[in-house]
Coordinates of C-alpha atoms in Angstrom, one line a residue:
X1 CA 0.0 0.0 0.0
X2 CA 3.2 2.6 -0.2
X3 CA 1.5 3.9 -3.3
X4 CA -1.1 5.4 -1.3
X5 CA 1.0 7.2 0.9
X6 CA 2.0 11.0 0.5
X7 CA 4.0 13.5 2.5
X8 CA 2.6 16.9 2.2
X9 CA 4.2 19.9 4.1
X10 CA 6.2 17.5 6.5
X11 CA 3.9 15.8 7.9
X12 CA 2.7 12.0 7.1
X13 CA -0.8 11.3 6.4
X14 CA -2.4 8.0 5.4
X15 CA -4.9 8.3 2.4
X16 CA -8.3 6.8 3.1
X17 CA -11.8 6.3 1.3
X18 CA -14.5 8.8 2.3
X19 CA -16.6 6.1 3.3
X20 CA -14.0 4.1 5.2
X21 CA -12.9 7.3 7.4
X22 CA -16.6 7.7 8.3
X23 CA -17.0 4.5 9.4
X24 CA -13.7 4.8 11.3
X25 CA -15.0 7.9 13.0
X26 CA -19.0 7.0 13.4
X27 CA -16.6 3.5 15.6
X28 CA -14.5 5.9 17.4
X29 CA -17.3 7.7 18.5
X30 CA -20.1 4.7 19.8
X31 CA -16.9 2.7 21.4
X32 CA -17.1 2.7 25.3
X33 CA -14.9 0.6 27.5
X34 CA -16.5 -2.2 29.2
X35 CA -16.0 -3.1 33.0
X36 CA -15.1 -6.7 33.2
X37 CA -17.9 -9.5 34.3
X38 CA -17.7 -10.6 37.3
X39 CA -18.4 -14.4 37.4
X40 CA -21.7 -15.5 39.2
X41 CA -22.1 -16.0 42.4
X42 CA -22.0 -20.1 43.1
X43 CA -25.0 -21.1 44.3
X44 CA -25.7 -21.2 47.9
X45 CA -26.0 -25.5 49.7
X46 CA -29.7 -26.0 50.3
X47 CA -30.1 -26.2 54.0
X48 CA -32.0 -29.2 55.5
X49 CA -34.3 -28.3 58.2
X50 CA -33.6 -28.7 61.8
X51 CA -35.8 -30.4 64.6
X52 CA -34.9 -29.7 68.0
X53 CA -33.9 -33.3 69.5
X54 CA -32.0 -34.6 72.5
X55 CA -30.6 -37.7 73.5
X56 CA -29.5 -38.9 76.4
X57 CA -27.2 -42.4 77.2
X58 CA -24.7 -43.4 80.1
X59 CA -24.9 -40.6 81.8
X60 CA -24.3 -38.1 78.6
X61 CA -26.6 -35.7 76.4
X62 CA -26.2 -34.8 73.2
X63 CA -28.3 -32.3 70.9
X64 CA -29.1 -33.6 67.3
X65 CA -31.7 -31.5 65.3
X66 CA -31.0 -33.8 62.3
X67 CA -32.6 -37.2 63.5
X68 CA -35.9 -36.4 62.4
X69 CA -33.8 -38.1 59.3
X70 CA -33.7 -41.3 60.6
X71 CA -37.5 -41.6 61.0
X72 CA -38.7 -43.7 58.3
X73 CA -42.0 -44.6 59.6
X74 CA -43.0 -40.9 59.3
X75 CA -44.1 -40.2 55.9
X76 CA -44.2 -36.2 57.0
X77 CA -40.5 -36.6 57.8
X78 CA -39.6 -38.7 54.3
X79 CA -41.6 -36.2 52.4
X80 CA -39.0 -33.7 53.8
X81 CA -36.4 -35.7 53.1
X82 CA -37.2 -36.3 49.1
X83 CA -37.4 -32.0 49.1
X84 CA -34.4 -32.2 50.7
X85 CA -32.8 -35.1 48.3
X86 CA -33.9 -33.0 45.6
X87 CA -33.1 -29.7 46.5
X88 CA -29.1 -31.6 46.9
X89 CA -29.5 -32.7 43.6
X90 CA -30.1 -29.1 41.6
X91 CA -27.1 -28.0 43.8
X92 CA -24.6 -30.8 42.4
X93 CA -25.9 -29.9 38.8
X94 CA -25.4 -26.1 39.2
X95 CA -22.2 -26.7 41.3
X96 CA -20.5 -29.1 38.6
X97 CA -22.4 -27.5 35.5
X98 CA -18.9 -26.2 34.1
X99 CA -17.6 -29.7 34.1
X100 CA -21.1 -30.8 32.0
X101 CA -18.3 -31.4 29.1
X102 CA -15.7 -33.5 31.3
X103 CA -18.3 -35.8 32.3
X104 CA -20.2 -36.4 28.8
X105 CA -16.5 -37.8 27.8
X106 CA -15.6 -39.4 30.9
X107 CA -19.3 -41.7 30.4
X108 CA -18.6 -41.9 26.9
X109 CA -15.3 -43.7 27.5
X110 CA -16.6 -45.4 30.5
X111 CA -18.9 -46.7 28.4
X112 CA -17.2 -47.6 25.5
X113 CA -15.4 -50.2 27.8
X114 CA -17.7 -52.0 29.1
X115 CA -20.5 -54.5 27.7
X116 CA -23.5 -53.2 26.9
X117 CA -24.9 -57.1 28.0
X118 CA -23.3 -57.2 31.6
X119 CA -23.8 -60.4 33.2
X120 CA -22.6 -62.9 35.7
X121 CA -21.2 -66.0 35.3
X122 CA -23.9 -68.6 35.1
X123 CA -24.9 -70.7 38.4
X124 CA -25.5 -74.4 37.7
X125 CA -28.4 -76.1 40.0
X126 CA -30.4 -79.0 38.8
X127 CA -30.7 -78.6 34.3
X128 CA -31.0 -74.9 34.5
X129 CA -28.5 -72.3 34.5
X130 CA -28.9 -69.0 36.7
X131 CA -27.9 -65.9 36.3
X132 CA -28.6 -62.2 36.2
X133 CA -27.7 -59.5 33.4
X134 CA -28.3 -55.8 32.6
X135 CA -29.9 -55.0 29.7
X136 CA -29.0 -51.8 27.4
X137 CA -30.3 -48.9 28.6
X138 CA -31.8 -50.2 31.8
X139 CA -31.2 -48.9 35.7
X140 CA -31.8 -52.7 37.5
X141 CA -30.8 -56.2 36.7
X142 CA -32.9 -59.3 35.1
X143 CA -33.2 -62.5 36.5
X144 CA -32.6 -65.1 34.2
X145 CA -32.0 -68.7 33.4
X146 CA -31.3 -71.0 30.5
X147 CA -31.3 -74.9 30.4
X148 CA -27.9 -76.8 30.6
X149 CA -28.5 -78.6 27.8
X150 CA -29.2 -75.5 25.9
X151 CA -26.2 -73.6 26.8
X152 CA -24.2 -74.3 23.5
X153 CA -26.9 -72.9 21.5
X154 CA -27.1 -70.0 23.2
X155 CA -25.8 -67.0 21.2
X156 CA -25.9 -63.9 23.2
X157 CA -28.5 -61.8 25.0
X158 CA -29.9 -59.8 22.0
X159 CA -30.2 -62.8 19.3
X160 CA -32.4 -65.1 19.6
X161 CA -34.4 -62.4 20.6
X162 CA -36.1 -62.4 23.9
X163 CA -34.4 -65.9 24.5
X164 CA -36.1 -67.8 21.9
X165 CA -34.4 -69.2 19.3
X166 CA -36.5 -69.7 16.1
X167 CA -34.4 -71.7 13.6
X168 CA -34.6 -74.6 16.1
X169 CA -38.0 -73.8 17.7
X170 CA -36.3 -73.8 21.0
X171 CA -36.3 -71.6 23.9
X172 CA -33.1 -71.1 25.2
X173 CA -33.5 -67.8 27.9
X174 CA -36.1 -67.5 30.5
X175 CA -36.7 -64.5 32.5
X176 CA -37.7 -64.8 35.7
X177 CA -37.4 -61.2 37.0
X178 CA -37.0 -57.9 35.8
X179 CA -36.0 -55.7 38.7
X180 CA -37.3 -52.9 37.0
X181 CA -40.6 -53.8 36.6
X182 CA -40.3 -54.3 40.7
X183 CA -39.1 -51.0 41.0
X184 CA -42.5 -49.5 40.0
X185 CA -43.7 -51.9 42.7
X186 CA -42.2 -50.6 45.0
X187 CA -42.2 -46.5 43.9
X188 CA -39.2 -46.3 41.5
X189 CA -36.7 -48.4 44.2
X190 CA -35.7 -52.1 43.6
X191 CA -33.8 -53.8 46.6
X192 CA -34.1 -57.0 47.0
X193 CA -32.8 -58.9 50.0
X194 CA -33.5 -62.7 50.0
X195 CA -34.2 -64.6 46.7
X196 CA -34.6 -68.6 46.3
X197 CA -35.6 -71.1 44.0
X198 CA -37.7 -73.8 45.2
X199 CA -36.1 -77.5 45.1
X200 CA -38.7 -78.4 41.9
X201 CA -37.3 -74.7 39.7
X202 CA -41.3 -73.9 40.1
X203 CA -41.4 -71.2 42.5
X204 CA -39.1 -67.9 43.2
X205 CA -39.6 -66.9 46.6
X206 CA -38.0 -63.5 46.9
X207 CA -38.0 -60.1 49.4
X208 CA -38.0 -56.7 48.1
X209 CA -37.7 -53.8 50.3
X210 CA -40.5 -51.4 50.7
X211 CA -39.2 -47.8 51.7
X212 CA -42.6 -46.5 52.6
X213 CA -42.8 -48.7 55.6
X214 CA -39.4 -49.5 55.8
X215 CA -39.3 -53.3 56.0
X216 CA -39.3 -56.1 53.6
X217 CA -42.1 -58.3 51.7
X218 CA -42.2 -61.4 50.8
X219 CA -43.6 -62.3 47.1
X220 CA -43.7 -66.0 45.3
X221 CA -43.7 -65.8 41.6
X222 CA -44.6 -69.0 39.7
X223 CA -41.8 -69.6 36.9
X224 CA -44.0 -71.8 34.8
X225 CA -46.6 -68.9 33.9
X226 CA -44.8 -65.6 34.9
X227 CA -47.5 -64.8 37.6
X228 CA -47.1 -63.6 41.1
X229 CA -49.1 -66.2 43.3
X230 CA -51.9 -65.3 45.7
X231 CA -49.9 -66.6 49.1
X232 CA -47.6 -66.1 51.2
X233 CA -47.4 -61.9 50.4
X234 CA -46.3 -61.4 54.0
X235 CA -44.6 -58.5 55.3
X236 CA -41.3 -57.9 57.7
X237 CA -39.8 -61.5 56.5
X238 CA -36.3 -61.6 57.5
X239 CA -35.6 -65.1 56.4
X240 CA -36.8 -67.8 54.5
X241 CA -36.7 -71.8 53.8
X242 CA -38.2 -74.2 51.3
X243 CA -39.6 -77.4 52.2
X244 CA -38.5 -80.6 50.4
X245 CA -41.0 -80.9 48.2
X246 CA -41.2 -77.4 46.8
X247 CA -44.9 -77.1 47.5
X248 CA -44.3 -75.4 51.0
X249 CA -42.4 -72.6 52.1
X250 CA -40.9 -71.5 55.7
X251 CA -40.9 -67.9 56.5
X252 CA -39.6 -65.7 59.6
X253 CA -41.0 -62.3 60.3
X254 CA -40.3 -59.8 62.6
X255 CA -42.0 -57.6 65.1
X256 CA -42.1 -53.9 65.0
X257 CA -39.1 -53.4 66.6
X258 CA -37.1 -55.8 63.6
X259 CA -36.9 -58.7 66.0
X260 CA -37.2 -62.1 64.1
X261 CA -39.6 -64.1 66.2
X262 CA -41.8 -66.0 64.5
X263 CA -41.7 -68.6 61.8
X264 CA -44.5 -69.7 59.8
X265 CA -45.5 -72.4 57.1
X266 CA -47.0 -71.4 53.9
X267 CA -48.9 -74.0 51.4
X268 CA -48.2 -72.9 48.0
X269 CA -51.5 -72.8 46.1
X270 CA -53.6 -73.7 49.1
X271 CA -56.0 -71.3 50.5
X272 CA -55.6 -71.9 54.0
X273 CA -54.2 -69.7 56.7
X274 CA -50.5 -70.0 56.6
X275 CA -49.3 -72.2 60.0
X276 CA -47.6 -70.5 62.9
X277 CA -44.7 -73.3 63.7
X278 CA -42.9 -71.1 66.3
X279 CA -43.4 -67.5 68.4
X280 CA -40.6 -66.4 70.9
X281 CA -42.1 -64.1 72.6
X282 CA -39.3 -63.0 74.9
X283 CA -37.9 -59.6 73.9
X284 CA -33.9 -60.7 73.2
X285 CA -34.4 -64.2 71.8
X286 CA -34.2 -64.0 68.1
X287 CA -35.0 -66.4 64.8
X288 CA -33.6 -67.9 62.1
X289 CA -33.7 -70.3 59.5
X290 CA -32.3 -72.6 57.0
X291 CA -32.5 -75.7 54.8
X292 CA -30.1 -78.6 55.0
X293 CA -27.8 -78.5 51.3
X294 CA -29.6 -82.0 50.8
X295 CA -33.2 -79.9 51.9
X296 CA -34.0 -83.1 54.2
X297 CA -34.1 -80.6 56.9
X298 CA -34.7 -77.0 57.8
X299 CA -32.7 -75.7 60.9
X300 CA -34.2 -73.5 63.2
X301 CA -31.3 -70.9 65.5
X302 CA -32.4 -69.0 68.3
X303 CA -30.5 -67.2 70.3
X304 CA -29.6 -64.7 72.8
X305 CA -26.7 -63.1 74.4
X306 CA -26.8 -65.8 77.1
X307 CA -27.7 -69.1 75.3
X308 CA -28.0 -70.6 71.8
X309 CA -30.0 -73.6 70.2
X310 CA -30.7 -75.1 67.3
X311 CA -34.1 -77.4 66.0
X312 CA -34.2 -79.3 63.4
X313 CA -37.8 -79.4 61.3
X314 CA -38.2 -82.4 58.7
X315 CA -38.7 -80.7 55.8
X316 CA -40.2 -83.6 53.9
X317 CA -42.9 -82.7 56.4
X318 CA -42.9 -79.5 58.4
X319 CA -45.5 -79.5 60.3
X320 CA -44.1 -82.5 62.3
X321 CA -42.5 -80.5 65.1
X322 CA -39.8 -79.4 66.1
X323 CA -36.8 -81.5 67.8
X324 CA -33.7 -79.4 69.5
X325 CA -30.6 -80.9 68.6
X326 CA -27.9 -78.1 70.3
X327 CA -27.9 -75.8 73.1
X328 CA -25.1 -74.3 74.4
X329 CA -24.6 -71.4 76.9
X330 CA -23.6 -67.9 74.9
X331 CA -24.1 -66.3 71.3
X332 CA -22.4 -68.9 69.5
X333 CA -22.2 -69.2 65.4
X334 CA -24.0 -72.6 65.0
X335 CA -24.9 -74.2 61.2
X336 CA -25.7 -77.7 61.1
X337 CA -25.5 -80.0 57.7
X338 CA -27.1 -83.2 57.1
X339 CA -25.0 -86.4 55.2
X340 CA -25.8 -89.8 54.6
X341 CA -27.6 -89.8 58.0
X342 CA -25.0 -87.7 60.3
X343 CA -25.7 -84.3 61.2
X344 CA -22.5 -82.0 61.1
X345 CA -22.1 -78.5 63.0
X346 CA -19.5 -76.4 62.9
X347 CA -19.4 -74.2 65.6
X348 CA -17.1 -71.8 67.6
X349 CA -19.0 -72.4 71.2
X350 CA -17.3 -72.7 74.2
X351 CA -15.6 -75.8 75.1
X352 CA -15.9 -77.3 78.2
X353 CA -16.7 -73.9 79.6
X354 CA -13.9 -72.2 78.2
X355 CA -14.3 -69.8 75.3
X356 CA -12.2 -70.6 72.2
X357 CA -11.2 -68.2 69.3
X358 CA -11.7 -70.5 66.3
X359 CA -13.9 -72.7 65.4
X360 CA -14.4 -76.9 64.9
X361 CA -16.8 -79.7 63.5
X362 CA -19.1 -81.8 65.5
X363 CA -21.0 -84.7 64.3
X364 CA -23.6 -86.7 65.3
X365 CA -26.0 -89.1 64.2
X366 CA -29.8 -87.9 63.2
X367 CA -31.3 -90.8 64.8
X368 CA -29.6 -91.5 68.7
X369 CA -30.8 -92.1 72.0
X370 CA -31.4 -89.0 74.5
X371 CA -29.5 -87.2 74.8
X372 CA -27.8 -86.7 71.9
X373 CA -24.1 -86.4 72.1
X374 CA -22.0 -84.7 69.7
X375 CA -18.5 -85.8 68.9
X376 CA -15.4 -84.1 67.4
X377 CA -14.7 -85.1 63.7
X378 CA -10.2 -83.3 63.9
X379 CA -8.4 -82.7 66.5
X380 CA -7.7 -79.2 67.5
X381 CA -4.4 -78.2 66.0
X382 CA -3.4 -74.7 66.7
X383 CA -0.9 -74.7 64.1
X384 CA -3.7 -75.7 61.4
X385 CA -6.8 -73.4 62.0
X386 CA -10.6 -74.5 60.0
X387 CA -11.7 -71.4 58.8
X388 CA -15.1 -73.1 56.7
X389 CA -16.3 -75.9 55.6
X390 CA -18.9 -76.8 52.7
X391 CA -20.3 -79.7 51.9
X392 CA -21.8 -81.5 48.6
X393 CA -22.6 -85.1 48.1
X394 CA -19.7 -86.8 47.1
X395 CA -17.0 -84.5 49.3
X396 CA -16.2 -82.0 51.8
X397 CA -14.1 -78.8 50.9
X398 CA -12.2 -77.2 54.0
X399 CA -10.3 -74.3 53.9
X400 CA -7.8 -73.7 56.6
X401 CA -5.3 -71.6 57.5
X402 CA -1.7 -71.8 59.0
X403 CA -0.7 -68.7 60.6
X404 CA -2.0 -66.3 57.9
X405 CA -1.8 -68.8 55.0
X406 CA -4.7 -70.0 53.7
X407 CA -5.3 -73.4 52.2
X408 CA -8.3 -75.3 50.3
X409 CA -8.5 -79.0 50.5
X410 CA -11.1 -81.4 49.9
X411 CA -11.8 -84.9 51.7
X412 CA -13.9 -87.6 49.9
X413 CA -17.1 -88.3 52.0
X414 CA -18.9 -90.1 54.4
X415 CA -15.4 -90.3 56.5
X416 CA -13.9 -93.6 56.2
X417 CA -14.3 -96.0 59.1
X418 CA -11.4 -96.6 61.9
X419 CA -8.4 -98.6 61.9
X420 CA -9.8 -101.3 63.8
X421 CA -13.5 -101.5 62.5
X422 CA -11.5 -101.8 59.2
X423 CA -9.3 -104.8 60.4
X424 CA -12.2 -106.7 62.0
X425 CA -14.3 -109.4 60.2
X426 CA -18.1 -107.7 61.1
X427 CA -18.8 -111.1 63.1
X428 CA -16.4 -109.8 65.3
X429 CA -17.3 -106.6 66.2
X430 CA -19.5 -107.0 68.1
X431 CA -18.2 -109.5 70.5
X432 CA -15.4 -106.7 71.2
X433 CA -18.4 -104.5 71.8
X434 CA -19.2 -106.7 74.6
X435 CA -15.7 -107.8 76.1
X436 CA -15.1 -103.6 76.2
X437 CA -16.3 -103.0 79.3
X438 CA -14.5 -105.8 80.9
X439 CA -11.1 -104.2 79.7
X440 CA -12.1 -100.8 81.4
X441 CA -13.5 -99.1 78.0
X442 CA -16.3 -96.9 79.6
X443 CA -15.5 -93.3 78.3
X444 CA -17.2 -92.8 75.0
X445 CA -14.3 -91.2 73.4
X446 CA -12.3 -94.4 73.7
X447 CA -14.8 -96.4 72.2
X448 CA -15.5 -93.9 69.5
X449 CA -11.9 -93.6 68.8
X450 CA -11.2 -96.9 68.0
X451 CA -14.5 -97.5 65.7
X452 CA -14.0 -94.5 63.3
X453 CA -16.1 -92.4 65.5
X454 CA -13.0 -90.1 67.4
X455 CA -11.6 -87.0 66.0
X456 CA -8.5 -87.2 64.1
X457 CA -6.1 -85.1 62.2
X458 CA -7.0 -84.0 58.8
X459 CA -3.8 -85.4 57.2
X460 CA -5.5 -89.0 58.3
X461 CA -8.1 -88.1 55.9
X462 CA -5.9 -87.7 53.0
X463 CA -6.8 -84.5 52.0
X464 CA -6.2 -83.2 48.3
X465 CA -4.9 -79.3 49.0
X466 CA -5.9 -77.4 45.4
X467 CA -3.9 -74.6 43.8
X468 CA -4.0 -71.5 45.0
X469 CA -2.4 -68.4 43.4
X470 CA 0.2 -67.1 45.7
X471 CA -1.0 -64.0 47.9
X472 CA -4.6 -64.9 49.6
X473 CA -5.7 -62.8 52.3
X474 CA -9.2 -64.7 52.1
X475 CA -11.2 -67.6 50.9
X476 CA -15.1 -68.2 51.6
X477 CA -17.3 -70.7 50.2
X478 CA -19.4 -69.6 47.0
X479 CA -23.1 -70.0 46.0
X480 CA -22.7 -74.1 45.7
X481 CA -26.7 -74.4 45.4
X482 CA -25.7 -77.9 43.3
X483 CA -25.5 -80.6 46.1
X484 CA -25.3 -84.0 43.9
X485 CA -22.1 -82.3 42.0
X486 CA -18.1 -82.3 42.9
X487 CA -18.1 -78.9 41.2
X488 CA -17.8 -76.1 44.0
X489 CA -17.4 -72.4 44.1
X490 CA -15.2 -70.3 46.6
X491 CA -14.2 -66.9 46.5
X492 CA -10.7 -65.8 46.8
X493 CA -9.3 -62.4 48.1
X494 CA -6.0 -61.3 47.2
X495 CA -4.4 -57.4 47.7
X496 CA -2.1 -58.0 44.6
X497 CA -4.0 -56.1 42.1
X498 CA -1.7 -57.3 39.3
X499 CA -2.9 -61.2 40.1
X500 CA -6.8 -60.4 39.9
X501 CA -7.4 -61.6 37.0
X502 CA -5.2 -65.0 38.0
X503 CA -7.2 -65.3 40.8
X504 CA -10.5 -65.3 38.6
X505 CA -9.2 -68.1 36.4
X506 CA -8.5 -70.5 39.5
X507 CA -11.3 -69.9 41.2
X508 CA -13.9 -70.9 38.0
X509 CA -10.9 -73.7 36.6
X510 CA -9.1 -75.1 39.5
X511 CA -11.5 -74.2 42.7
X512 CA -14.4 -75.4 40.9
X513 CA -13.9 -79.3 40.3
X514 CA -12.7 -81.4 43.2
X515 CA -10.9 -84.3 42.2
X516 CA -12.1 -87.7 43.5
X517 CA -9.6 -89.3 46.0
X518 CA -7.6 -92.0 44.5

């Protein structure tokens, strides 16, 4: 542009258009200097509302205007804690609204990593396999299964559709329950607390919690058909137990103050009153139940800080009573199995009136003379600690620990007999039976201990330890709902991170199978 500039008298001027000098000027003119923007105010924490409140315990008071919060039986109260939920959530979303961006790419990446069909590993019981998934798009799980037999045909989740396979005419998925559907239930909140299958696969027996009156109901669904049956749809149920047959179901409730006390029997498709078995009606003893691996029985705990028992119920029929099969004095953990006609407890009660820290297996047989006496199946080895025991037909897995190592072993059941029983021609048993006594043999132990009835150490029983990877800070027995099977399930914790997904592989390969004694 030098060809448009000129120097007249001395001085330099820049030659412009008319029109652009105007525009230049008219700018100059209008142009004002703007005060820089503050940035907003943030937005102020909603403030729940305070209820005067004071507590007093040993000796001390305290103030606390905030436990109206903790009232879920008043509906005034949880009204003013969805405001107040509400008002929390419109305060994150203006508070982290610059960071709108951020989080759209941190869920999109999220996202892109994981399956859109989520779902865990199939559970084996009986022909069917169990298992739960989430579908695409959806807030709450779905309870599935799919036959064994099935199980190579199956695809994925999305084809066959809906679990039906057309080409063969079979259907390969089943739903059982869509947790979402129970979430409008149970307004728009799906928690479900107890859930099992009856020994038949007909029924799903199942809890889910209900937040307007803060406890949990009880709902059978019929698998055949879909449909939620008529009875049991009791409320406060705690615990639950099928019967043998499938047709009846064992249920604990518990009173206002969340106190299991009683048990009752429910009829499936019967419509009779359900059958009160048991009511403790003293204020500290509580309730619970169980069924037997095998379901031959139902076990029935109660307890208190003082004392604890447990009842067995036949549960080929449970309305036969009740029969008490352990007491001891103190809370004490107490679950009782049933095999080939021995009950076995393990236990951490005191022994001989002396509290122990670990605890030990007892066995006894279900039918004995009164009273029944219980008998130790190892001998108590400090250096060699029983941390669990599970049980399925065929075997026994145990996992121990020495020192902080932990092991898992299996031993091939029913126990095999003693050394002598073994040696003796069975003509001759039982004339040592009667020449005992003679020889001074009175104490049960003795005799026990010579006929394969005395504890002894688990490396008598020849116990197959499996591999393990090599850092295990814990191991507990898994859902092993498949009782005529050697294939069992624990769950290994380890704090190497690096060796997770080792310790997945062993626990489906090598955890899984237990290998039948040679």
């Amino acid at each position: 542009m030098r060809h448009l500039l000129a120097t007249v008298n001395g001085h330099h001027r820049r030659l412009r258009h008319p029109a652009t000098t105007v525009l230049l000027i008219r700018s100059s003119v209008h142009y004002k200097l703007q005060k820089p923007q503050h940035p907003p105010s943030p937005p102020k924490p909603p403030k729940p509302p305070q209820k005067p409140a004071s507590f007093t315990l040993h000796d001390m008071t305290w103030d606390d205007p905030y436990s109206w919060m903790s009232s879920l039986n008043d509906k005034v109260a949880m009204r003013h804690m969805d405001v107040y939920m509400e008002q929390e959530e419109k305060y994150t979303e203006a508070v982290m609204s610059d960071a709108e961006r951020l989080h759209s790419k941190l869920q999109s990446e999220m996202a892109s990593r994981i399956a859109s069909d989520l779902s865990t590993p199939p559970l084996r019981w009986g022909p069917w396999l169990y298992y739960r998934r989430i579908e695409e798009g959806k807030q709450y799980p779905v309870l599935c299964r799919r036959l064994a037999s099935l199980n190579e045909e199956f695809i994925s989740h999305k084809s066959p559709s809906a679990g039906f396979d057309f080409t063969s005419g079979k259907r390969i998925e089943q739903k059982l329950i869509d947790y979402n559907q129970e979430a409008e239930r149970f307004g728009g909140y799906a928690y479900e607390e107890l859930s099992e299958v009856s020994p038949d696969h007909r029924y799903l027996a199942y809890t889910m919690y209900d937040k307007d009156n803060d406890y949990f109901k009880l709902s059978v669904r019929d698998l055949n058909f879909g449909s939620l049956c008529t009875k049991p749809q009791a409320d406060r149920v705690s615990n639950l137990a099928w019967a043998k047959s499938g047709k009846q179901l064992l249920y604990v409730v518990t009173d206002h103050n969340k106190r299991p006390y009683r048990i009752y029997c429910s009829t499936i498709g019967s419509n009779e009153e359900d059958v009160l078995l048991l009511e403790e009606s003293t204020a500290n003893v509580y309730v619970n139940i169980r069924h037997t691996k095998d379901f031959r029985f139902v076990t029935v705990n109660t307890f208190t800080t003082t004392s604890s028992k447990v009842f067995l119920i036949n549960a080929a029929d449970p309305l036969s009573g009740l029969t008490l099969v352990w007491e001891c004095e103190a809370m004490a953990h107490c679950i009782v199995e049933h095999h080939q006609g021995y009950l076995y407890l393990f236990t951490d009660a005191a022994k001989e009136g002396k509290p122990v820290d670990w605890h030990y297996l007892l066995r006894s047989p279900v039918h004995t003379s009164e009273p029944r006496k219980w008998e130790s199946v190892f001998i108590d080895d400090q250096e060699l600690i029983i941390e669990d025991v599970d049980f399925c037909d065929t075997h026994m897995g145990i996992i121990t620990r020495d020192g902080w190592k932990f092991k898992l072993c299996s031993v091939a059941l029913p126990l095999p007999a003693g050394k002598i029983e073994k040696a003796l021609p069975s003509n001759l048993i039982g004339k040592v039976l009667f020449y005992m006594p003679m020889f001074g043999f009175h104490h049960g132990w003795k005799f026990g201990h010579m006929f394969g009835q005395g504890a002894v150490h688990l490396k008598e029983l020849n116990p197959h330890f499996l591999p393990l990877p090599k850092y295990v800070s814990q191991i507990s027995p898994g859902p092993n709902y498949e009782y005529y099977s050697s294939t069992m399930r624990f769950t290994i914790s380890s704090p190497v991170v690096c060796e997770q997904y080792m310790i997945s592989f062993f626990c489906k390969i090598l955890l899984c199978t237990i290998p039948h004694s040679q």
